[in-house]
Coordinates of C-alpha atoms in Angstrom, one line a residue:
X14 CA -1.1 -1.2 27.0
X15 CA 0.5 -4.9 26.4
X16 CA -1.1 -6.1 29.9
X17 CA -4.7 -4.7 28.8
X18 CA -3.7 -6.2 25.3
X19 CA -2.4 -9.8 27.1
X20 CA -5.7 -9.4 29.7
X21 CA -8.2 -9.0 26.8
X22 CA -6.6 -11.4 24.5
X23 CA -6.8 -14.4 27.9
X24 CA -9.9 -13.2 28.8
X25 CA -13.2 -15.5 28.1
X26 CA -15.4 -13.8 25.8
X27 CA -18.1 -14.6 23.0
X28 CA -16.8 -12.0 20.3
X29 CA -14.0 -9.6 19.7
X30 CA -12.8 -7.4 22.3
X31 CA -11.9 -3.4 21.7
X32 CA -9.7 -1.0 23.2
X33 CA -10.2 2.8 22.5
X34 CA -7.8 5.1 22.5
X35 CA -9.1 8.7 22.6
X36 CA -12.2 8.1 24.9
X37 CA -12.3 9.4 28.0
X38 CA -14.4 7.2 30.5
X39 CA -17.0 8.6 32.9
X40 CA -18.4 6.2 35.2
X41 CA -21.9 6.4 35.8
X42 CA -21.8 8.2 32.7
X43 CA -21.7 8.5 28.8
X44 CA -17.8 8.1 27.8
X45 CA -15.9 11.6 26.4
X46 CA -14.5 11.7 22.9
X47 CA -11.4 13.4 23.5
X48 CA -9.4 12.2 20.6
X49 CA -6.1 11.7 19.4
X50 CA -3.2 14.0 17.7
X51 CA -1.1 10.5 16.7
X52 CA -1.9 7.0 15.8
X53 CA 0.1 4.4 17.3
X54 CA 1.7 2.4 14.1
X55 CA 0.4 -1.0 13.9
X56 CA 3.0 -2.8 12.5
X57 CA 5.1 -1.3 15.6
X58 CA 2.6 -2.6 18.1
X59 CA 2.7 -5.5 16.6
X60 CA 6.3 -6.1 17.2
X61 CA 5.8 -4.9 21.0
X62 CA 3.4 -7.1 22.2
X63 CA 4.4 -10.3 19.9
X64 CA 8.2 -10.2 20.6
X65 CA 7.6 -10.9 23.9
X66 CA 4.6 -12.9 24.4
X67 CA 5.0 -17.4 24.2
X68 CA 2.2 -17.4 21.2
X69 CA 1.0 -14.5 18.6
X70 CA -1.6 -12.4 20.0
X71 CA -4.0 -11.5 17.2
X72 CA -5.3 -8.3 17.3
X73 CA -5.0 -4.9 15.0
X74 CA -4.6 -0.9 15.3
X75 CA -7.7 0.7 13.4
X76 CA -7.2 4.8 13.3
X77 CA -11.3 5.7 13.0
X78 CA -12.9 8.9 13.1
X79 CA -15.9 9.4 15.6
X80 CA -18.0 12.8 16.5
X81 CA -15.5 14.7 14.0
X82 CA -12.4 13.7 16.6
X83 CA -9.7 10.7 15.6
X84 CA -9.2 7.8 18.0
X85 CA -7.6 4.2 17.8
X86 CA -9.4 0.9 18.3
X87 CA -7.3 -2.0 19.1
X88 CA -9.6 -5.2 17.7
X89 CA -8.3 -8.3 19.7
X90 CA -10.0 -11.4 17.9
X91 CA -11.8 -13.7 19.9
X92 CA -10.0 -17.0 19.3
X93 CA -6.4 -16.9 21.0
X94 CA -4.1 -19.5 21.5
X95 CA -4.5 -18.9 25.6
X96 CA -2.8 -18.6 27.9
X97 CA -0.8 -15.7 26.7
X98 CA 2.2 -14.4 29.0
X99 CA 5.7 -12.7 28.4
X100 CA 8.5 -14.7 28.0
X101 CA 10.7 -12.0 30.0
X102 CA 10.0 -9.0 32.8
X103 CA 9.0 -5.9 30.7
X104 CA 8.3 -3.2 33.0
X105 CA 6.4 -4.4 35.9
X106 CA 5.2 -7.0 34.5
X107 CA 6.5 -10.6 35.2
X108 CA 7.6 -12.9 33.0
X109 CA 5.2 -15.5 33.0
X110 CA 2.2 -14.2 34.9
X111 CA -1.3 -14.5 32.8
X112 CA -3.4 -11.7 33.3
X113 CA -7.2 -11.8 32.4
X114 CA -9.7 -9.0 32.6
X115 CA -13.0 -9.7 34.6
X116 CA -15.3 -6.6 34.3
X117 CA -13.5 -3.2 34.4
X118 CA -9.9 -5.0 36.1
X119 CA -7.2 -6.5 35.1
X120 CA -5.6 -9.2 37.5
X121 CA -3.4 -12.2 37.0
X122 CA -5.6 -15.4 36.2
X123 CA -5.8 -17.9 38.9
X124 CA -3.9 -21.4 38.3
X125 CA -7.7 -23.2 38.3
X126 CA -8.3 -20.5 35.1
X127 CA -4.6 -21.3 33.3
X128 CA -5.4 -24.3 33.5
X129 CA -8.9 -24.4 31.9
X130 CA -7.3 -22.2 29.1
X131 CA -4.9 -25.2 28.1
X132 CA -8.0 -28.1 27.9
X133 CA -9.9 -25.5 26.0
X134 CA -7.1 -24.6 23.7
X135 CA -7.8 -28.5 22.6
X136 CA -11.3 -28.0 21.9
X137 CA -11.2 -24.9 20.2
X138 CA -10.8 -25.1 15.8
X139 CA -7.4 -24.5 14.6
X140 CA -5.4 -21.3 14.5
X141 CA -6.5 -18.4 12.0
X142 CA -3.6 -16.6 9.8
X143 CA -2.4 -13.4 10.7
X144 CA -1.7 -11.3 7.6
X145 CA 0.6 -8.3 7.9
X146 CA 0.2 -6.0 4.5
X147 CA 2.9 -3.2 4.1
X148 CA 4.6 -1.0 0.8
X149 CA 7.7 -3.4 0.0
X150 CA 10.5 -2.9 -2.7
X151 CA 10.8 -5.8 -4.7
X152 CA 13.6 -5.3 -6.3
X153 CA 16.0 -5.3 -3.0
X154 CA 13.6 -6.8 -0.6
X155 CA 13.1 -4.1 1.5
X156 CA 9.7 -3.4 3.6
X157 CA 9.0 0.0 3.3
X158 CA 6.0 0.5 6.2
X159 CA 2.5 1.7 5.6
X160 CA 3.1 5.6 4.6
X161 CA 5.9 6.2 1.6
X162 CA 6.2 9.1 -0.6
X163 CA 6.1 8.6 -3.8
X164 CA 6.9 11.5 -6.8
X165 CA 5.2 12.7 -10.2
X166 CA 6.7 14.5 -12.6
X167 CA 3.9 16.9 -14.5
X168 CA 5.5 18.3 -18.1
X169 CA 5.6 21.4 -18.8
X170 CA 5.7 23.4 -22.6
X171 CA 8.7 25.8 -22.5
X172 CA 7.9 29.3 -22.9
X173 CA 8.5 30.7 -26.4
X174 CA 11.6 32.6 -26.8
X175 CA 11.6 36.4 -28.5
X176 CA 14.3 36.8 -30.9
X177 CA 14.8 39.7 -33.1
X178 CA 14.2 40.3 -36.8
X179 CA 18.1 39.4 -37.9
X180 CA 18.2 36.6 -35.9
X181 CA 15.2 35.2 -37.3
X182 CA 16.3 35.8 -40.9
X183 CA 19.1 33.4 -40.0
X184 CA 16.7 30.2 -38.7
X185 CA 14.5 30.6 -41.6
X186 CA 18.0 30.1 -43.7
X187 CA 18.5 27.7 -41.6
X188 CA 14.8 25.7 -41.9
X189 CA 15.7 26.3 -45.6
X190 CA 18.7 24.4 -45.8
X191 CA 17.4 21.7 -43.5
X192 CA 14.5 21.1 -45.6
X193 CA 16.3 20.5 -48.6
X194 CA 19.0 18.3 -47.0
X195 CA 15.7 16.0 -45.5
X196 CA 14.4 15.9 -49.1
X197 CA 17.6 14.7 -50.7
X198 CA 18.3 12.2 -48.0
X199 CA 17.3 8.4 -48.9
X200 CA 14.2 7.3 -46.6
X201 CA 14.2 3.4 -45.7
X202 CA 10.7 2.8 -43.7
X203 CA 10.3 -1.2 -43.2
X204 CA 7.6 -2.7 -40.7
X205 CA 9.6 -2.8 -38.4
X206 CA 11.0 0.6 -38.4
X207 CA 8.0 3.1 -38.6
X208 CA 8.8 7.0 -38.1
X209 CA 6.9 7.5 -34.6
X210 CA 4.6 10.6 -34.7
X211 CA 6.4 13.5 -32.4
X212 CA 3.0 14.3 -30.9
X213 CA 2.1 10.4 -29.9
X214 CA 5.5 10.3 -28.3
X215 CA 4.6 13.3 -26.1
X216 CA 1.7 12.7 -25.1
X217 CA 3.1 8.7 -24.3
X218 CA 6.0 10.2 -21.9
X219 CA 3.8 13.1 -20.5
X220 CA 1.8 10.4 -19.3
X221 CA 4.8 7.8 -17.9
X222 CA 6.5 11.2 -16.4
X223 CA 3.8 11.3 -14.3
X224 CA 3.6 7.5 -12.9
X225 CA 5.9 6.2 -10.2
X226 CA 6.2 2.1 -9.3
X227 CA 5.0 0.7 -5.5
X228 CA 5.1 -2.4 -4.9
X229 CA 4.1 -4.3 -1.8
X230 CA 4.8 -6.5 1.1
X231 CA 2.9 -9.5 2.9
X232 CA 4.0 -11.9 5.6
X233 CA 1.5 -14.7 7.3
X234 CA 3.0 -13.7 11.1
X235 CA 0.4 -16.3 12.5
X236 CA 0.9 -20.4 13.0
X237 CA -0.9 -21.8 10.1
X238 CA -1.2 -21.1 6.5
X239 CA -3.1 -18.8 5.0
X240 CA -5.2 -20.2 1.9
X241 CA -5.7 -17.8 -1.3
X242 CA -4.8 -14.5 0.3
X243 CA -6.8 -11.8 -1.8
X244 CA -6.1 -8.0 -0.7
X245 CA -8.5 -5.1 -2.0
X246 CA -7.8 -1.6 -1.1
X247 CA -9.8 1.2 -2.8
X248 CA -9.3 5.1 -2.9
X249 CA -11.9 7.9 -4.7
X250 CA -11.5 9.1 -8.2
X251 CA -9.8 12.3 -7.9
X252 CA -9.1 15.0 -10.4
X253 CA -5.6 14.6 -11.7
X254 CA -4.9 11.2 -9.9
X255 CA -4.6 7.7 -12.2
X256 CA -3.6 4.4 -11.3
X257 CA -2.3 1.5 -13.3
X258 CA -1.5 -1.9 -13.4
X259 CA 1.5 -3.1 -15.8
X260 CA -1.3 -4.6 -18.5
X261 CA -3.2 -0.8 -18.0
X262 CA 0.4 1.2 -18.8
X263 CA -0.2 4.1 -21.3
X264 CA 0.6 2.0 -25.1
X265 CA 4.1 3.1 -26.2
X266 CA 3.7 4.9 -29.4
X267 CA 3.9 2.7 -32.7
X268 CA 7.9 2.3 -33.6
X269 CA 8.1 -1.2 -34.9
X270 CA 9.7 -3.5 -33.4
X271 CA 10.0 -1.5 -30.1
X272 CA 6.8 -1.3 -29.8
X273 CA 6.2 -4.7 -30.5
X274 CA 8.7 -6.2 -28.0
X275 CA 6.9 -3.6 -25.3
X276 CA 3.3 -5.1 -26.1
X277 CA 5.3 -8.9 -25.8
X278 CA 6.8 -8.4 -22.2
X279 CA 3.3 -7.3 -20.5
X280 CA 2.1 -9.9 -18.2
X281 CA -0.5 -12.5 -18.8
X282 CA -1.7 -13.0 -15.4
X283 CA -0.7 -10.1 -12.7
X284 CA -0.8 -10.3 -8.9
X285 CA -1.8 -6.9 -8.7
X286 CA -4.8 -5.3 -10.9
X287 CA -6.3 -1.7 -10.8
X288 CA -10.0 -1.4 -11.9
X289 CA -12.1 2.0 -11.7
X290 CA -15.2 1.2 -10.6
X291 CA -17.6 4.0 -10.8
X292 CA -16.1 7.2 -8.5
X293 CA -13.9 4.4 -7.3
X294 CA -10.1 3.1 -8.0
X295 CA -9.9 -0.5 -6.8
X296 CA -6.3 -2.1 -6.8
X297 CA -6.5 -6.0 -5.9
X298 CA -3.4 -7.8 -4.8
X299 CA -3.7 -11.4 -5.3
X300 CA -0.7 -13.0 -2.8
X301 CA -1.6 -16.5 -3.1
X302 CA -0.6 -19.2 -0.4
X303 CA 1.4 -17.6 2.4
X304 CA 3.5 -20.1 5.0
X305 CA 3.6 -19.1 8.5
X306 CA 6.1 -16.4 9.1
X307 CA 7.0 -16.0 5.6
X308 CA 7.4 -12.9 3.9
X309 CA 6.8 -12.4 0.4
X310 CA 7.5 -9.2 -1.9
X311 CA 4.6 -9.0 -4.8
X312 CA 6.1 -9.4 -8.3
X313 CA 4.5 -7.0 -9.9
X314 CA 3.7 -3.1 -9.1
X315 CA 0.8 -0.5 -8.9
X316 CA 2.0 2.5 -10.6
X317 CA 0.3 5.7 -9.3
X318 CA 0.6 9.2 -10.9
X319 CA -1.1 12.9 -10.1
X320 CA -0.5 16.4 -11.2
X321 CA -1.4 17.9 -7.8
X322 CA 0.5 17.3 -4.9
X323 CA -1.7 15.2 -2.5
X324 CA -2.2 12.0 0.3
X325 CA -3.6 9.0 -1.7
X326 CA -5.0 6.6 1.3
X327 CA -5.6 3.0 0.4
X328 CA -8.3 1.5 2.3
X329 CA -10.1 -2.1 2.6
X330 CA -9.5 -5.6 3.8
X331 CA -7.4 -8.4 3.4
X332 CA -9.2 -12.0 2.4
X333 CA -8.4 -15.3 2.7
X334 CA -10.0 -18.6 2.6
X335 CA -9.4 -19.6 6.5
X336 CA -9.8 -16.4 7.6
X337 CA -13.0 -16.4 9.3
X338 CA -13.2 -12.3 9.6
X339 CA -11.5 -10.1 7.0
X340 CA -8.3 -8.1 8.5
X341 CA -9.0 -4.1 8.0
X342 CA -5.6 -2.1 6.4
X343 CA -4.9 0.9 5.1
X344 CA -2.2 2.5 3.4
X345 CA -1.0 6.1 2.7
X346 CA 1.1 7.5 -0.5
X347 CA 1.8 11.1 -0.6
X348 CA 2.7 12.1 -4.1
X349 CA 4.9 15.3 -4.9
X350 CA 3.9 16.8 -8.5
X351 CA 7.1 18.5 -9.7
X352 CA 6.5 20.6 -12.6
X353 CA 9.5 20.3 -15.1
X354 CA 10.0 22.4 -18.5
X355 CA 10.2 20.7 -21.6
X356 CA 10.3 21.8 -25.6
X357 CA 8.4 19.6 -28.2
X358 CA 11.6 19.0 -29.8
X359 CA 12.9 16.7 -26.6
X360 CA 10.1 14.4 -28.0
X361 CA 11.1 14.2 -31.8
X362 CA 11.4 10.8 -32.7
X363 CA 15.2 9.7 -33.2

């Protein structure tokens, strides 16, 4: 796989080239869909091929779906710095040696052809960026991959309880006593001190149970900068399933000055923004200038919630302003809904 990479990558060609994975060929012949029961990961590819190779080779792992059966496409872009070769023997091949496809082989290019590489390299327009898009923890700056698993917490009333008629003759006592002992007590309610409604206050942590935080990772792995670096992944409305940004958070319930200081803190300009769009969740994650090989943790979080148990996938493209073909990515959350028992008195307001 890294020669046929390395071949198609030196190879002289007018557009992108593809390798599928999944297909089986038939000469003479239409090719067989076969399919595949695992997708290579394309961050790990990428760390195959470009640990061992003198430049980047830019190319990317697309899981598709075609005639009902999953395969892989490997998109290796058109413009390469060529020649590409290992720095060290891996396997059979030799450290190196620049292979080039011509037709349906792969050889090693002749010095005439390396050499014709290098005086083109001169000709051809600069380098493009090479933007690798991942889950990331800002908080301990930690990449997390391109599947995590994330959990929601869906609250549930607590059953009533039966009790007996001398039992409850004791609680309405009880409720008695309590009543008069609220009645006698001074009240002090200032601005800044409202009584919060118990019902509000549910209803604001039944919501928040259900969100968790996931925040993301982005490097430029190529040799130039990457110019305003705009990333928009999208994922269907489903039943049950919410997103949202830190300005889009469920409103705390009114408490005074709590509530105040909650509305204060929200951001003015956030890097990352959820919009529904029709049947449509879009989340944008604005990443700015990126340096080559410099990785960067977004500052702020998506928050994504359901109350069923399901695989949120992230799909869509990451833009920048020297990037001449958007890069495809997609990301996977699966989400555990735990149901957990609660009373309305866990929500009275202290």
């Amino acid at each position: 796989l890294v020669k046929d990479i390395l071949a198609f990558a030196n190879a002289w060609k007018t557009t992108d080239a593809y390798i599928l994975i999944g297909v089986e060929e038939k000469p003479g012949d239409k090719a067989k869909v076969v399919g595949v029961t695992d997708h290579l990961d394309d961050a790990d590819l990428q760390q195959v091929v470009n640990s061992k190779t003198n430049n980047p080779v830019r190319f990317a792992y697309i899981p598709m779906t075609f005639e009902g059966k999953s395969i892989g496409v490997i998109r290796i872009d058109q413009n390469q710095d060529r020649p590409l070769y290992l720095t060290k023997d891996f396997g059979s091949l030799k450290k190196g040696a620049v292979k080039i496809r011509r037709g349906s082989s792969t050889m090693d290019a002749h010095p005439d052809e390396v050499a014709d590489m290098g005086a083109a390299r001169v000709e051809e327009s600069p380098p493009v960026p090479i933007i690798q898009f991942e889950f990331g923890d800002p908080s301990i700056r930690e990449r997390l991959g391109r599947s995590i698993q994330t959990k929601s917490v869906v609250l549930v009333d607590r059953p009533p309880v039966n009790i007996n008629a001398a039992d409850l003759r004791v609680l309405r006592q009880f409720e008695s006593v309590s009543k008069i002992a609220k009645a006698i007590r001074p009240v002090s309610i200032s601005p800044l001190n409202r009584p919060v409604d118990p019902k509000e206050l549910r209803g604001y942590r039944e919501k928040m149970a259900l969100l968790s935080p996931v925040g993301f990772w982005v490097k430029n792995s190529g040799q130039t900068c990457a110019n305003g670096v705009r990333i928009e992944v999208s994922t269907p409305v489903s039943e049950g399933l919410i997103l949202h940004d830190e300005c889009s958070l469920p409103s705390m319930p009114d408490s005074g000055i709590w509530a105040i200081a909650h509305k204060v803190t929200r951001p003015v300009n956030p890097d990352v923004v959820v919009r529904q769009h029709g049947n449509v969740w879009t989340v944008t994650i604005y990443a700015g200038r990126l340096q080559p090989q410099a990785p960067v943790w977004i500052e702020y979080v998506l928050y994504v919630g359901s109350s069923l148990s399901r695989t949120v996938s992230l799909e869509g493209s990451i833009y920048a302003d020297n990037l001449p073909v958007p890069q495809e990515v997609k990301l996977l959350i699966e989400v555990e809904a735990e149901r957990k028992v609660y009373h309305e008195s866990d929500f009275k307001a202290s």
